[in-house]
Amino acid sequence: MSMVTLIFIGIIGLLVGFLVLVAIYDLVQSKHTILRNFPVIGHLRYILEGIGPELRQYIVTNNNQERPFNRDERSWVYASSKKENNYYGFGTDNAIENELNYLIIKHSAFPHSPPPRGPEELPTIACSKVWGAARGRAKAFRPESTIYISAMSYGSLSAPAVEALNKGAAMAHCMHNSGEGSVTPHHGHGGDIMWQIGTGYFGCRDEEGRFNLEKLKEVIARYPVRAIEIKLSQGAKPGHGGVLPAGKITEEIAAIRGIPMGVDCVSPSSHREFTNVDEMLDFVEMIAQATGLPVGIKSAVGQMDFWQELAEKMVDGKRGVDFIVIDGGEGGTGAAPLAFSDHVSYPFKTGFPRVYREFAIRGIADNVVFVGSGKLGFPQSALLAHALGCDMISVAREALLAIGCIQAQRCQTNKCPAGITTQNKWLMRGLDPQHKSVRFANYALNLQYEIMELANACGVPHPSLVTLDHFDILGEDFSARSARDAFGYEPGWALPPQAEQERLWAEGKGFQAKARAKSKAALSAAE
């Protein structure tokens, strides 16, 4: 055997040994899901990701072309969740002057000074309304965070994913919506829960699939449920029941939901317990009186007669929902027929103002907590939602990106490579809830921090005090149109109740006074 052959065999041996060691490391480590699920070859993704900007600049797409989330958006979520540098250099790569409906935030010449905090301390922004207070609910409360995790069920998501999100919610002091698959043991890791009740009444149904109040109360007694959300529809497939494929149904999921094994779990497209607004309000009041919890609804926006009738029936104050979650047609974590996801229901920026207007013109908007949903998990989008009248923001796919989603768009196949939307045991093991919970918490806190920074730049101490007067929308011929005119809002709309406005301004002025005093003291000491 020649020396060259021996050297060649030695090199191959070293390479194989090196790859074996890399594979062992990848399988043992728990920080990176993709490497744990796909040892060795998973490194190719990170290598390509690292040189991606250069490749795309000359060969493929730019940073703003991919959907549903472009590369800039995903990179910002990833960096925020990992506490990495989420700044961008060399100016914007958006064609600002050429894009219709481009949003501009009008900053103040005299920004508001933020409250003092430590270098590593990120704020939570408390909701400007108390959930359930307007209707005197026994368990009314003020959420510590204006951000919460939107509805994503156990079954659609894996157990480690649900656990990671719930632990992260506890760290970020925000709520976690259970999704219509019911509250489960995987939600019991410290995060406050909003229980979503869908058309299947999972977790609170009898053997015939009808709603069962006693089972509802049993679950509430076991978990920290702070509010009940009745789902009428969701942005991905409004007017179409949810589907959990048989391949994703385990014995645990079947037991929790009260469904059989081996067949697809298909939720009805509408509720059996009510068929009109009157009956729905009776259902809401029945649950609220039995539990003391705030009770609200979630819906996408289509025909407006429902919203007009709901607002009209709430004017007398005798019955009503405590909160309304509006889901945009661009939202949706679950799989849906293409026609439904592409064409059914209004996008958020069209649908939400139509609903808010019905309550504002009747003078009852202060009595409802409004929540926005549908690609709002970015600072500028969330701030606009606040200016439109949202008191809270729910995030879904952005939360999944924070815990490792790579936008593979294989959610419906049970083959999610990141272990998030699958019940495959090998893929699930790659997702370590301990690491990923921290990543979600980092994302949620960084999101609130930048929302507050934008609000402060507008000269106000809380995002709920930002109005549509703080926004312009760019159009043709370098024109700029007032957002208030574009959305047709009256002065005073979308602001919190007057007492809350005064409280927020008083707190903000107090922070500013302390900041000025601290600066003067430091200056005197220096002299």
Short mmCIF file of C-alpha atoms in Angstrom, two decimals:
data_model
loop_
_atom_site.label_atom_id
_atom_site.label_comp_id
_atom_site.label_asym_id
_atom_site.label_seq_id
_atom_site.Cartn_x
_atom_site.Cartn_y
_atom_site.Cartn_z
CA MET A 1 0.00 0.00 0.00
CA SER A 2 1.50 3.31 -1.07
CA MET A 3 2.15 6.28 1.19
CA VAL A 4 -0.41 8.34 -0.73
CA THR A 5 -3.08 5.70 -0.13
CA LEU A 6 -2.27 5.59 3.58
CA ILE A 7 -2.44 9.36 3.83
CA PHE A 8 -5.77 9.33 1.97
CA ILE A 9 -7.19 6.64 4.28
CA GLY A 10 -5.93 8.57 7.29
CA ILE A 11 -7.61 11.76 6.12
CA ILE A 12 -10.87 9.88 5.50
CA GLY A 13 -10.61 8.30 8.94
CA LEU A 14 -10.02 11.66 10.61
CA LEU A 15 -12.94 13.16 8.70
CA VAL A 16 -15.26 10.32 9.67
CA GLY A 17 -14.10 10.56 13.28
CA PHE A 18 -14.67 14.29 13.27
CA LEU A 19 -18.19 13.85 11.85
CA VAL A 20 -18.96 11.18 14.43
CA LEU A 21 -17.91 13.54 17.22
CA VAL A 22 -19.99 16.34 15.70
CA ALA A 23 -22.99 13.99 15.47
CA ILE A 24 -22.60 12.94 19.10
CA TYR A 25 -22.36 16.56 20.20
CA ASP A 26 -25.41 17.51 18.14
CA LEU A 27 -27.47 14.67 19.60
CA VAL A 28 -26.48 15.47 23.19
CA GLN A 29 -26.77 19.28 23.12
CA SER A 30 -30.24 20.76 23.65
CA LYS A 31 -29.84 24.39 22.61
CA HIS A 32 -30.45 23.99 18.85
CA THR A 33 -33.47 21.90 17.80
CA ILE A 34 -32.45 21.55 14.15
CA LEU A 35 -29.00 20.17 15.06
CA ARG A 36 -30.50 17.79 17.60
CA ASN A 37 -33.05 16.43 15.13
CA PHE A 38 -30.71 16.46 12.11
CA PRO A 39 -27.14 15.95 13.39
CA VAL A 40 -24.29 17.04 11.12
CA ILE A 41 -26.43 17.98 8.11
CA GLY A 42 -28.28 20.54 10.24
CA HIS A 43 -25.10 22.64 10.21
CA LEU A 44 -25.67 23.29 6.51
CA ARG A 45 -28.70 25.39 7.38
CA TYR A 46 -26.68 27.66 9.64
CA ILE A 47 -23.85 27.93 7.10
CA LEU A 48 -26.28 28.86 4.32
CA GLU A 49 -28.08 31.23 6.67
CA GLY A 50 -24.79 32.96 7.41
CA ILE A 51 -23.94 33.59 3.75
CA GLY A 52 -27.57 34.02 2.73
CA PRO A 53 -27.56 37.85 2.43
CA GLU A 54 -24.67 37.75 -0.03
CA LEU A 55 -26.27 34.96 -2.11
CA ARG A 56 -29.66 36.62 -2.20
CA GLN A 57 -28.22 40.01 -3.09
CA TYR A 58 -26.93 38.66 -6.37
CA ILE A 59 -28.95 35.53 -7.08
CA VAL A 60 -32.30 35.05 -5.35
CA THR A 61 -34.63 37.32 -3.33
CA ASN A 62 -34.22 40.40 -1.18
CA ASN A 63 -34.94 40.62 2.54
CA ASN A 64 -38.54 41.75 2.08
CA GLN A 65 -39.93 39.30 -0.47
CA GLU A 66 -40.59 36.09 1.47
CA ARG A 67 -44.01 35.34 3.00
CA PRO A 68 -45.70 35.04 5.41
CA PHE A 69 -42.75 36.53 7.28
CA ASN A 70 -39.89 38.08 5.38
CA ARG A 71 -36.26 37.63 6.27
CA ASP A 72 -35.94 40.95 8.10
CA GLU A 73 -38.88 40.05 10.33
CA ARG A 74 -37.62 36.56 11.10
CA SER A 75 -34.09 37.82 11.77
CA TRP A 76 -35.43 40.42 14.18
CA VAL A 77 -37.41 37.81 16.12
CA TYR A 78 -34.46 35.39 16.21
CA ALA A 79 -32.03 38.05 17.40
CA SER A 80 -34.46 39.39 20.00
CA SER A 81 -35.17 35.91 21.35
CA LYS A 82 -31.46 35.14 21.70
CA LYS A 83 -30.56 38.53 23.20
CA GLU A 84 -28.33 39.19 20.21
CA ASN A 85 -27.86 42.50 18.42
CA ASN A 86 -31.20 43.19 16.69
CA TYR A 87 -30.09 46.50 15.17
CA TYR A 88 -29.61 46.96 11.41
CA GLY A 89 -26.82 49.00 9.83
CA PHE A 90 -26.39 51.13 6.71
CA GLY A 91 -29.95 52.41 6.65
CA THR A 92 -33.23 50.87 5.57
CA ASP A 93 -33.37 48.50 2.60
CA ASN A 94 -37.07 49.29 2.07
CA ALA A 95 -38.05 51.34 -0.96
CA ILE A 96 -39.93 53.81 1.23
CA GLU A 97 -40.77 56.33 -1.47
CA ASN A 98 -42.05 53.65 -3.87
CA GLU A 99 -44.28 51.57 -1.56
CA LEU A 100 -47.97 52.40 -1.34
CA ASN A 101 -49.55 52.30 2.14
CA TYR A 102 -46.11 52.56 3.74
CA LEU A 103 -46.52 53.44 7.42
CA ILE A 104 -44.66 56.41 8.91
CA ILE A 105 -44.56 57.05 12.66
CA LYS A 106 -44.33 60.77 13.40
CA HIS A 107 -41.89 61.29 16.24
CA SER A 108 -41.97 64.22 18.64
CA ALA A 109 -39.27 66.88 18.82
CA PHE A 110 -39.43 66.31 22.58
CA PRO A 111 -39.61 62.55 23.20
CA HIS A 112 -40.87 61.21 26.48
CA SER A 113 -38.16 60.05 28.88
CA PRO A 114 -38.58 56.35 29.76
CA PRO A 115 -38.73 55.24 33.40
CA PRO A 116 -35.32 54.48 34.96
CA ARG A 117 -34.21 50.85 34.90
CA GLY A 118 -31.09 48.73 35.03
CA PRO A 119 -29.02 47.97 31.91
CA GLU A 120 -30.43 44.42 31.57
CA GLU A 121 -33.94 45.24 32.76
CA LEU A 122 -36.70 45.21 30.15
CA PRO A 123 -40.16 46.56 30.93
CA THR A 124 -43.53 44.91 30.87
CA ILE A 125 -46.33 47.23 29.79
CA ALA A 126 -49.46 46.83 31.89
CA CYS A 127 -52.82 46.93 30.11
CA SER A 128 -54.57 50.30 30.30
CA LYS A 129 -57.90 48.60 31.05
CA VAL A 130 -58.94 46.17 33.78
CA TRP A 131 -60.39 43.02 32.24
CA GLY A 132 -63.94 42.45 33.51
CA ALA A 133 -64.17 45.68 35.51
CA ALA A 134 -66.80 47.31 33.28
CA ARG A 135 -69.21 44.44 33.94
CA GLY A 136 -68.23 43.91 37.58
CA ARG A 137 -66.75 40.43 37.19
CA ALA A 138 -65.67 38.96 40.53
CA LYS A 139 -62.22 38.02 39.17
CA ALA A 140 -61.52 41.17 37.17
CA PHE A 141 -57.78 41.82 36.71
CA ARG A 142 -55.26 44.06 34.98
CA PRO A 143 -52.77 42.05 32.86
CA GLU A 144 -49.13 42.85 33.60
CA SER A 145 -48.29 42.69 29.90
CA THR A 146 -50.09 44.01 26.82
CA ILE A 147 -48.62 41.03 24.91
CA TYR A 148 -49.92 37.49 25.21
CA ILE A 149 -49.56 34.17 23.36
CA SER A 150 -52.40 33.63 20.93
CA ALA A 151 -54.48 30.46 20.68
CA MET A 152 -52.47 27.39 19.61
CA SER A 153 -53.71 24.02 20.87
CA TYR A 154 -51.86 21.08 22.30
CA GLY A 155 -52.25 18.61 19.47
CA SER A 156 -51.55 21.19 16.81
CA LEU A 157 -48.42 21.98 18.82
CA SER A 158 -46.20 19.42 20.52
CA ALA A 159 -46.03 19.00 24.27
CA PRO A 160 -42.49 20.51 24.51
CA ALA A 161 -43.62 23.52 22.47
CA VAL A 162 -46.61 24.18 24.73
CA GLU A 163 -44.44 23.75 27.81
CA ALA A 164 -41.80 26.14 26.44
CA LEU A 165 -44.40 28.79 25.66
CA ASN A 166 -46.06 28.49 29.06
CA LYS A 167 -42.77 28.70 30.94
CA GLY A 168 -41.77 31.66 28.80
CA ALA A 169 -45.11 33.34 29.46
CA ALA A 170 -44.46 33.05 33.19
CA MET A 171 -41.02 34.65 32.77
CA ALA A 172 -42.41 37.50 30.64
CA HIS A 173 -45.48 37.99 32.90
CA CYS A 174 -47.88 37.48 30.02
CA MET A 175 -50.89 35.25 29.45
CA HIS A 176 -50.97 32.07 27.40
CA ASN A 177 -54.07 31.20 25.37
CA SER A 178 -54.74 27.46 25.49
CA GLY A 179 -56.23 27.18 22.00
CA GLU A 180 -59.44 25.23 21.49
CA GLY A 181 -57.78 21.90 22.41
CA SER A 182 -58.40 22.68 26.11
CA VAL A 183 -56.11 23.40 29.03
CA THR A 184 -53.63 20.55 29.52
CA PRO A 185 -50.88 19.54 31.98
CA HIS A 186 -48.41 21.03 29.50
CA HIS A 187 -49.95 24.45 30.22
CA GLY A 188 -49.24 24.05 33.93
CA HIS A 189 -45.77 25.55 34.15
CA GLY A 190 -46.46 28.90 35.76
CA GLY A 191 -48.02 30.99 33.00
CA ASP A 192 -51.48 32.51 33.45
CA ILE A 193 -53.98 30.94 31.07
CA MET A 194 -56.72 32.24 28.83
CA TRP A 195 -58.91 29.24 28.05
CA GLN A 196 -60.30 29.22 24.55
CA ILE A 197 -63.60 27.39 24.08
CA GLY A 198 -64.19 26.46 20.47
CA THR A 199 -67.07 24.80 18.71
CA GLY A 200 -65.92 21.34 19.87
CA TYR A 201 -66.01 22.35 23.58
CA PHE A 202 -62.90 20.25 24.20
CA GLY A 203 -62.19 19.81 27.89
CA CYS A 204 -65.69 20.95 28.84
CA ARG A 205 -67.96 18.66 26.81
CA ASP A 206 -70.18 15.74 27.61
CA GLU A 207 -70.20 12.39 25.82
CA GLU A 208 -72.42 13.82 23.07
CA GLY A 209 -70.13 16.80 22.46
CA ARG A 210 -72.36 19.37 24.18
CA PHE A 211 -71.02 22.04 26.53
CA ASN A 212 -70.74 20.95 30.18
CA LEU A 213 -70.42 23.72 32.78
CA GLU A 214 -69.35 21.41 35.60
CA LYS A 215 -66.39 20.09 33.60
CA LEU A 216 -65.44 23.69 32.82
CA LYS A 217 -65.37 24.51 36.52
CA GLU A 218 -63.30 21.39 37.27
CA VAL A 219 -60.57 22.49 34.86
CA ILE A 220 -60.61 26.07 36.17
CA ALA A 221 -60.10 24.70 39.69
CA ARG A 222 -56.90 22.92 38.55
CA TYR A 223 -55.20 25.63 36.50
CA PRO A 224 -54.58 29.41 36.75
CA VAL A 225 -57.27 30.38 34.23
CA ARG A 226 -57.70 34.18 34.18
CA ALA A 227 -60.20 34.57 31.33
CA ILE A 228 -62.47 32.58 29.01
CA GLU A 229 -62.37 33.20 25.25
CA ILE A 230 -65.22 31.86 23.11
CA LYS A 231 -63.94 31.33 19.59
CA LEU A 232 -66.41 32.13 16.83
CA SER A 233 -63.81 31.99 14.05
CA GLN A 234 -60.11 32.46 13.34
CA GLY A 235 -58.23 34.32 10.65
CA ALA A 236 -56.87 31.28 8.81
CA LYS A 237 -60.23 29.64 8.14
CA PRO A 238 -63.26 31.63 9.34
CA GLY A 239 -66.52 29.78 8.81
CA HIS A 240 -64.62 26.48 8.65
CA GLY A 241 -64.08 24.12 11.57
CA GLY A 242 -60.59 23.22 12.73
CA VAL A 243 -59.06 19.86 11.81
CA LEU A 244 -56.56 17.83 13.82
CA PRO A 245 -55.41 14.92 11.60
CA ALA A 246 -55.67 11.43 13.06
CA GLY A 247 -51.90 11.04 12.73
CA LYS A 248 -51.37 13.78 15.30
CA ILE A 249 -53.85 12.40 17.85
CA THR A 250 -52.20 10.53 20.72
CA GLU A 251 -53.97 8.74 23.56
CA GLU A 252 -53.26 11.72 25.83
CA ILE A 253 -54.72 14.20 23.35
CA ALA A 254 -57.78 12.00 22.82
CA ALA A 255 -58.37 11.77 26.58
CA ILE A 256 -57.98 15.52 27.12
CA ARG A 257 -60.30 16.43 24.26
CA GLY A 258 -62.75 13.62 24.83
CA ILE A 259 -62.47 12.29 21.27
CA PRO A 260 -61.83 8.85 19.71
CA MET A 261 -58.48 7.62 18.40
CA GLY A 262 -57.83 6.81 14.77
CA VAL A 263 -60.02 9.43 13.08
CA ASP A 264 -59.54 13.10 12.25
CA CYS A 265 -60.79 15.47 14.94
CA VAL A 266 -63.05 17.88 13.05
CA SER A 267 -64.52 20.83 14.92
CA PRO A 268 -67.95 22.03 13.78
CA SER A 269 -68.03 25.27 11.83
CA SER A 270 -70.45 26.85 14.34
CA HIS A 271 -71.52 26.55 17.96
CA ARG A 272 -74.32 24.24 19.10
CA GLU A 273 -75.05 26.18 22.30
CA PHE A 274 -76.12 29.38 20.54
CA THR A 275 -77.19 30.41 17.06
CA ASN A 276 -77.69 34.18 17.36
CA VAL A 277 -76.41 37.21 19.28
CA ASP A 278 -79.04 36.98 22.03
CA GLU A 279 -78.25 33.35 22.78
CA MET A 280 -74.51 34.05 22.63
CA LEU A 281 -74.79 36.83 25.22
CA ASP A 282 -76.82 34.54 27.48
CA PHE A 283 -74.07 31.91 27.12
CA VAL A 284 -71.39 34.49 27.96
CA GLU A 285 -73.24 35.73 31.05
CA MET A 286 -73.92 32.17 32.24
CA ILE A 287 -70.20 31.32 32.18
CA ALA A 288 -69.17 34.65 33.73
CA GLN A 289 -71.63 34.32 36.59
CA ALA A 290 -70.64 30.71 37.27
CA THR A 291 -66.89 31.37 37.26
CA GLY A 292 -66.44 35.08 38.04
CA LEU A 293 -64.00 35.29 35.15
CA PRO A 294 -63.98 37.84 32.32
CA VAL A 295 -65.52 36.23 29.23
CA GLY A 296 -65.00 37.41 25.66
CA ILE A 297 -65.12 36.34 22.03
CA LYS A 298 -62.62 35.86 19.24
CA SER A 299 -63.57 36.30 15.60
CA ALA A 300 -62.39 37.22 12.15
CA VAL A 301 -64.40 39.96 10.42
CA GLY A 302 -66.74 39.33 7.52
CA GLN A 303 -70.40 40.36 7.41
CA MET A 304 -70.97 43.36 9.67
CA ASP A 305 -74.58 42.76 10.79
CA PHE A 306 -73.34 40.56 13.66
CA TRP A 307 -71.11 43.31 15.05
CA GLN A 308 -73.78 45.98 14.68
CA GLU A 309 -76.32 43.85 16.54
CA LEU A 310 -73.80 42.90 19.26
CA ALA A 311 -72.88 46.54 19.90
CA GLU A 312 -76.54 47.58 19.93
CA LYS A 313 -77.51 44.92 22.46
CA MET A 314 -74.64 45.95 24.76
CA VAL A 315 -75.69 49.60 24.96
CA ASP A 316 -78.06 49.06 27.91
CA GLY A 317 -75.26 47.37 29.93
CA LYS A 318 -77.37 44.40 31.00
CA ARG A 319 -75.38 41.81 29.03
CA GLY A 320 -72.09 41.98 27.22
CA VAL A 321 -68.71 40.51 26.43
CA ASP A 322 -65.73 41.67 28.48
CA PHE A 323 -63.25 41.53 25.61
CA ILE A 324 -63.19 41.13 21.84
CA VAL A 325 -60.28 39.57 19.95
CA ILE A 326 -60.21 40.48 16.26
CA ASP A 327 -58.17 38.11 14.12
CA GLY A 328 -57.02 39.34 10.73
CA GLY A 329 -57.40 37.19 7.64
CA GLU A 330 -53.60 37.23 7.28
CA GLY A 331 -53.29 35.36 10.59
CA GLY A 332 -53.37 31.68 11.35
CA THR A 333 -51.03 28.98 12.61
CA GLY A 334 -53.20 26.03 11.58
CA ALA A 335 -53.61 24.44 8.19
CA ALA A 336 -56.52 25.66 6.08
CA PRO A 337 -58.00 25.30 2.61
CA LEU A 338 -56.17 27.70 0.29
CA ALA A 339 -59.31 29.61 -0.68
CA PHE A 340 -60.14 30.24 2.99
CA SER A 341 -56.66 31.40 3.99
CA ASP A 342 -56.34 33.62 0.91
CA HIS A 343 -59.82 35.09 0.46
CA VAL A 344 -62.16 34.68 3.45
CA SER A 345 -62.37 37.56 6.01
CA TYR A 346 -60.80 40.99 6.09
CA PRO A 347 -57.15 41.62 6.96
CA PHE A 348 -56.63 43.15 10.39
CA LYS A 349 -56.17 46.76 9.27
CA THR A 350 -59.49 46.61 7.42
CA GLY A 351 -61.53 44.46 9.78
CA PHE A 352 -60.58 45.85 13.18
CA PRO A 353 -61.51 49.50 12.50
CA ARG A 354 -64.92 48.40 11.20
CA VAL A 355 -65.66 46.57 14.44
CA TYR A 356 -64.21 49.24 16.73
CA ARG A 357 -66.29 51.90 14.98
CA GLU A 358 -69.57 50.13 15.89
CA PHE A 359 -68.73 50.35 19.59
CA ALA A 360 -67.19 53.83 19.44
CA ILE A 361 -70.18 55.49 17.75
CA ARG A 362 -72.45 54.04 20.47
CA GLY A 363 -70.16 55.31 23.24
CA ILE A 364 -69.40 51.88 24.72
CA ALA A 365 -65.82 51.25 23.53
CA ASP A 366 -64.53 51.99 27.05
CA ASN A 367 -66.55 49.02 28.35
CA VAL A 368 -64.72 46.48 26.18
CA VAL A 369 -61.10 45.34 26.11
CA PHE A 370 -60.05 45.13 22.45
CA VAL A 371 -57.35 42.70 21.34
CA GLY A 372 -55.62 42.60 17.96
CA SER A 373 -54.30 39.46 16.28
CA GLY A 374 -52.69 38.75 12.90
CA LYS A 375 -48.98 39.44 12.26
CA LEU A 376 -48.85 42.14 14.95
CA GLY A 377 -45.83 40.79 16.81
CA PHE A 378 -43.50 43.56 15.60
CA PRO A 379 -43.07 46.98 17.26
CA GLN A 380 -44.44 49.19 14.48
CA SER A 381 -47.40 46.87 13.76
CA ALA A 382 -48.29 46.59 17.43
CA LEU A 383 -48.09 50.36 17.89
CA LEU A 384 -50.50 50.95 15.00
CA ALA A 385 -52.85 48.37 16.51
CA HIS A 386 -52.80 50.34 19.78
CA ALA A 387 -53.55 53.53 17.86
CA LEU A 388 -56.52 51.78 16.23
CA GLY A 389 -57.94 50.94 19.65
CA CYS A 390 -56.31 47.66 20.70
CA ASP A 391 -55.62 47.40 24.41
CA MET A 392 -53.73 44.13 23.98
CA ILE A 393 -51.79 42.29 21.26
CA SER A 394 -51.72 38.52 20.78
CA VAL A 395 -48.83 36.81 19.02
CA ALA A 396 -48.79 33.32 17.52
CA ARG A 397 -46.41 32.57 14.65
CA GLU A 398 -43.95 35.16 15.98
CA ALA A 399 -43.93 33.22 19.27
CA LEU A 400 -43.18 30.03 17.33
CA LEU A 401 -40.31 31.75 15.52
CA ALA A 402 -38.94 32.74 18.92
CA ILE A 403 -38.82 29.10 20.07
CA GLY A 404 -37.14 27.86 16.91
CA CYS A 405 -39.62 27.75 14.01
CA ILE A 406 -37.78 28.10 10.66
CA GLN A 407 -40.91 28.78 8.56
CA ALA A 408 -40.66 25.39 6.85
CA GLN A 409 -44.47 25.56 6.38
CA ARG A 410 -44.94 21.84 7.05
CA CYS A 411 -47.27 22.35 10.04
CA GLN A 412 -50.02 20.17 8.55
CA THR A 413 -47.75 17.21 7.77
CA ASN A 414 -46.69 16.16 11.29
CA LYS A 415 -43.10 16.54 10.04
CA CYS A 416 -42.14 19.92 11.52
CA PRO A 417 -38.31 19.88 11.56
CA ALA A 418 -38.22 22.16 14.60
CA GLY A 419 -40.36 19.82 16.73
CA ILE A 420 -43.07 22.45 17.23
CA THR A 421 -46.11 21.38 15.19
CA THR A 422 -45.64 17.63 15.35
CA GLN A 423 -46.36 14.66 17.59
CA ASN A 424 -43.38 12.71 16.16
CA LYS A 425 -41.31 11.68 19.19
CA TRP A 426 -37.94 11.99 17.44
CA LEU A 427 -38.65 15.50 16.20
CA MET A 428 -40.16 16.58 19.54
CA ARG A 429 -37.10 15.50 21.51
CA GLY A 430 -35.06 18.13 19.70
CA LEU A 431 -37.02 20.94 21.34
CA ASP A 432 -35.78 21.63 24.86
CA PRO A 433 -38.48 23.62 26.74
CA GLN A 434 -35.93 24.98 29.21
CA HIS A 435 -33.91 26.76 26.51
CA LYS A 436 -36.83 27.72 24.30
CA SER A 437 -38.87 29.20 27.15
CA VAL A 438 -36.10 31.73 27.75
CA ARG A 439 -36.10 32.58 24.06
CA PHE A 440 -39.81 33.32 24.05
CA ALA A 441 -39.49 35.45 27.19
CA ASN A 442 -36.62 37.41 25.61
CA TYR A 443 -38.69 38.01 22.48
CA ALA A 444 -41.80 39.12 24.40
CA LEU A 445 -39.84 41.50 26.62
CA ASN A 446 -37.83 42.93 23.71
CA LEU A 447 -41.04 43.45 21.75
CA GLN A 448 -42.57 45.42 24.61
CA TYR A 449 -39.35 47.37 25.07
CA GLU A 450 -39.34 48.53 21.45
CA ILE A 451 -43.08 49.28 21.51
CA MET A 452 -42.43 51.50 24.52
CA GLU A 453 -39.44 53.11 22.78
CA LEU A 454 -41.66 54.01 19.81
CA ALA A 455 -44.38 55.36 22.11
CA ASN A 456 -41.80 57.45 23.96
CA ALA A 457 -40.46 58.74 20.63
CA CYS A 458 -44.00 59.97 19.91
CA GLY A 459 -43.92 61.90 23.19
CA VAL A 460 -46.26 59.72 25.27
CA PRO A 461 -45.56 57.45 28.28
CA HIS A 462 -47.71 54.45 27.26
CA PRO A 463 -48.59 52.91 23.86
CA SER A 464 -52.32 53.19 24.57
CA LEU A 465 -51.89 56.99 24.41
CA VAL A 466 -50.56 56.84 20.85
CA THR A 467 -53.28 57.89 18.39
CA LEU A 468 -53.68 57.79 14.63
CA ASP A 469 -52.49 61.41 14.59
CA HIS A 470 -49.03 59.97 15.22
CA PHE A 471 -49.09 58.12 11.88
CA ASP A 472 -49.05 59.04 8.21
CA ILE A 473 -49.51 56.69 5.26
CA LEU A 474 -47.43 57.33 2.14
CA GLY A 475 -49.07 57.37 -1.29
CA GLU A 476 -48.35 58.31 -4.88
CA ASP A 477 -46.37 61.40 -5.95
CA PHE A 478 -44.57 61.50 -2.59
CA SER A 479 -47.81 62.35 -0.79
CA ALA A 480 -48.59 61.55 2.84
CA ARG A 481 -52.09 60.99 4.15
CA SER A 482 -53.18 61.23 7.77
CA ALA A 483 -53.87 57.80 9.25
CA ARG A 484 -56.87 59.27 11.04
CA ASP A 485 -58.37 60.26 7.69
CA ALA A 486 -57.46 56.91 6.13
CA PHE A 487 -59.23 54.92 8.85
CA GLY A 488 -62.08 57.39 9.38
CA TYR A 489 -61.63 57.79 13.16
CA GLU A 490 -63.10 60.62 15.22
CA PRO A 491 -60.94 62.60 17.70
CA GLY A 492 -60.81 60.81 21.04
CA TRP A 493 -61.44 57.37 19.62
CA ALA A 494 -59.06 54.52 20.54
CA LEU A 495 -57.86 56.17 23.75
CA PRO A 496 -58.33 54.54 27.19
CA PRO A 497 -61.04 55.83 29.56
CA GLN A 498 -60.35 59.35 30.78
CA ALA A 499 -59.39 58.25 34.30
CA GLU A 500 -56.85 55.82 32.87
CA GLN A 501 -55.39 58.50 30.60
CA GLU A 502 -54.89 60.80 33.57
CA ARG A 503 -53.27 57.99 35.58
CA LEU A 504 -50.85 57.10 32.79
CA TRP A 505 -49.86 60.72 32.19
CA ALA A 506 -49.35 61.29 35.93
CA GLU A 507 -47.11 58.24 36.17
CA GLY A 508 -45.19 59.35 33.08
CA LYS A 509 -44.62 62.86 34.41
CA GLY A 510 -43.44 61.38 37.70
CA PHE A 511 -40.84 59.28 35.88
CA GLN A 512 -39.67 62.31 33.89
CA ALA A 513 -39.33 64.43 37.04
CA LYS A 514 -37.21 61.71 38.68
CA ALA A 515 -35.05 61.41 35.56
CA ARG A 516 -34.42 65.17 35.46
CA ALA A 517 -33.59 65.25 39.17
CA LYS A 518 -31.15 62.36 38.74
CA SER A 519 -29.46 64.12 35.80
CA LYS A 520 -29.09 67.36 37.75
CA ALA A 521 -27.63 65.49 40.73
CA ALA A 522 -25.10 63.72 38.51
CA LEU A 523 -24.14 67.05 36.87
CA SER A 524 -23.67 68.76 40.24
CA ALA A 525 -21.51 65.89 41.47
CA ALA A 526 -19.35 66.15 38.37
CA GLU A 527 -18.82 69.87 38.92
#
